[in-house]
């Protein structure tokens, strides 16, 4: 029992990292129906910006987090303007290929500048293990990640459902041309979407960098895919779905490692994804929306 | 018009290809020793995920070559190093080995650092009949193929994985009095699996039990699920053969989960990055087998430390020492060969006997492996301390 509870805690803390990255993923998809493969790499750049700020400029955790969110927001806008906007009205496959190219460009471009070796963060967050009942142990950093993920999710929900920008985003996502006719600036709204989505990725990068204390230029690849899976699992485009998908994936992986074999954890996690999608094609929280013709 | 032109171009291209091939073929064996230097190729991990190994070895080699050249070189010629980067990738290791063997026409290739990359480069060395010496590829099957046949042109100057695993099993059982061991292996690494296999066999032979076997994959970041399993099995020691990137994260997460038993490993722990990733305060009760320690007080080591300190202004680690020894051994063999010829160099390397190096006295056996001693080190607050030296 004790071991099971510990594994559950392990799974939740791993899942909260996936959820954190999945939030931005799902948001960009929800608004402009683009699978932004570069999301995982903006996450990586966020981690490097955070690393530079804390290591070379000796900033504290919170200012480094905010500044790296800002840098990533700007980067997100630039990526959208340079790479995605010109193909916005082309086929979806063109947009997808562009997204993959941007992802590879960011990975290997960064590798050129910072070298491929692993870097380590300075100690900016307290590193304390808390003993819960029965000897189950949770690190204070896990609590930070879970709290920040939930906070960001609430903020995101608020922005989308309660603010003017959010209303514009929802309008654009529903019908781009009609929104434009009603006086919504589509370009501006999409820029906002990318800014917010990328700043979430930046926040995730700094948090994960501090959490595992090891960053490298290819660190965005696997979490990017996992977060995408989490977003799809929860129902892509739905913000609480990203959260639930993330936790679901994290707990599944951990339980497979715990009671099966750690070598097959990815295989099993992705098999579950396929099964969920067969039963509920729109994800766990997805509603059955008919495709517009 | 255009068609004709392109036809001509195609012919020109095909012809140049053929010409290129035959030119390469005819000068296959020739060694480039014009211009008064003897060219030696370095095929190392200068970037990528095991970059510190390659960089460390290169520093050691450069120091040794500087000393040799200052003493007048060999046959009155200076040694010239042709440095290449294999990006910690085995396909790239083969590519740069080809370049060194055919274009630069080096007399020998030194490197790569890891077993996987050395296996990538060695077919190229065999094909071009150029001696390849690795100072740190510890896999058992580097110099001998799966049929037990010796690979003629491949040498190594470090001990084998089987030896590391066996010594650690002895140490765990006799010195740490452990009866139950857990093993945690990198399932993507030949090195990790090789150490693990030999540790388990020896530990069971001695009367110990392996209570749980867990695995991870290189580049994983979260190991708490497997570590919780290990904790549940209640072992006396954990054998964790692997490279510093993952080992650093694993030790850190193990200690966070309250898993305080000794953690044992191999020479992959020897990198300053290990302490950076794990944090100095968690690196306690960690033991590993290694080639060398700077705490050794033998005259060779002291002299080497001084020279290294003067050139790089830091303490040499095992990779520095291995690189240094290998370059010195290479020079020694080249002198005995009498001329910079690949075939004669190979024969000279084969007959190496009682070469006195920084990492111990070594002789090359009939399988092209060295016979030499091994050092066991303990990490205390991230600092390496000497435990004992084991003769073969």
PDB file of C-alpha atoms in Angstrom, chain B residues 18 356 365:
ATOM      1  CA  UNK B  18      35.310   6.785 -60.477  1.00  0.00           C
ATOM      2  CA  UNK B 356      54.871   2.206 -17.131  1.00  0.00           C
ATOM      3  CA  UNK B 365      47.695  -9.463 -24.063  1.00  0.00           C
TER       4      UNK B 365
END
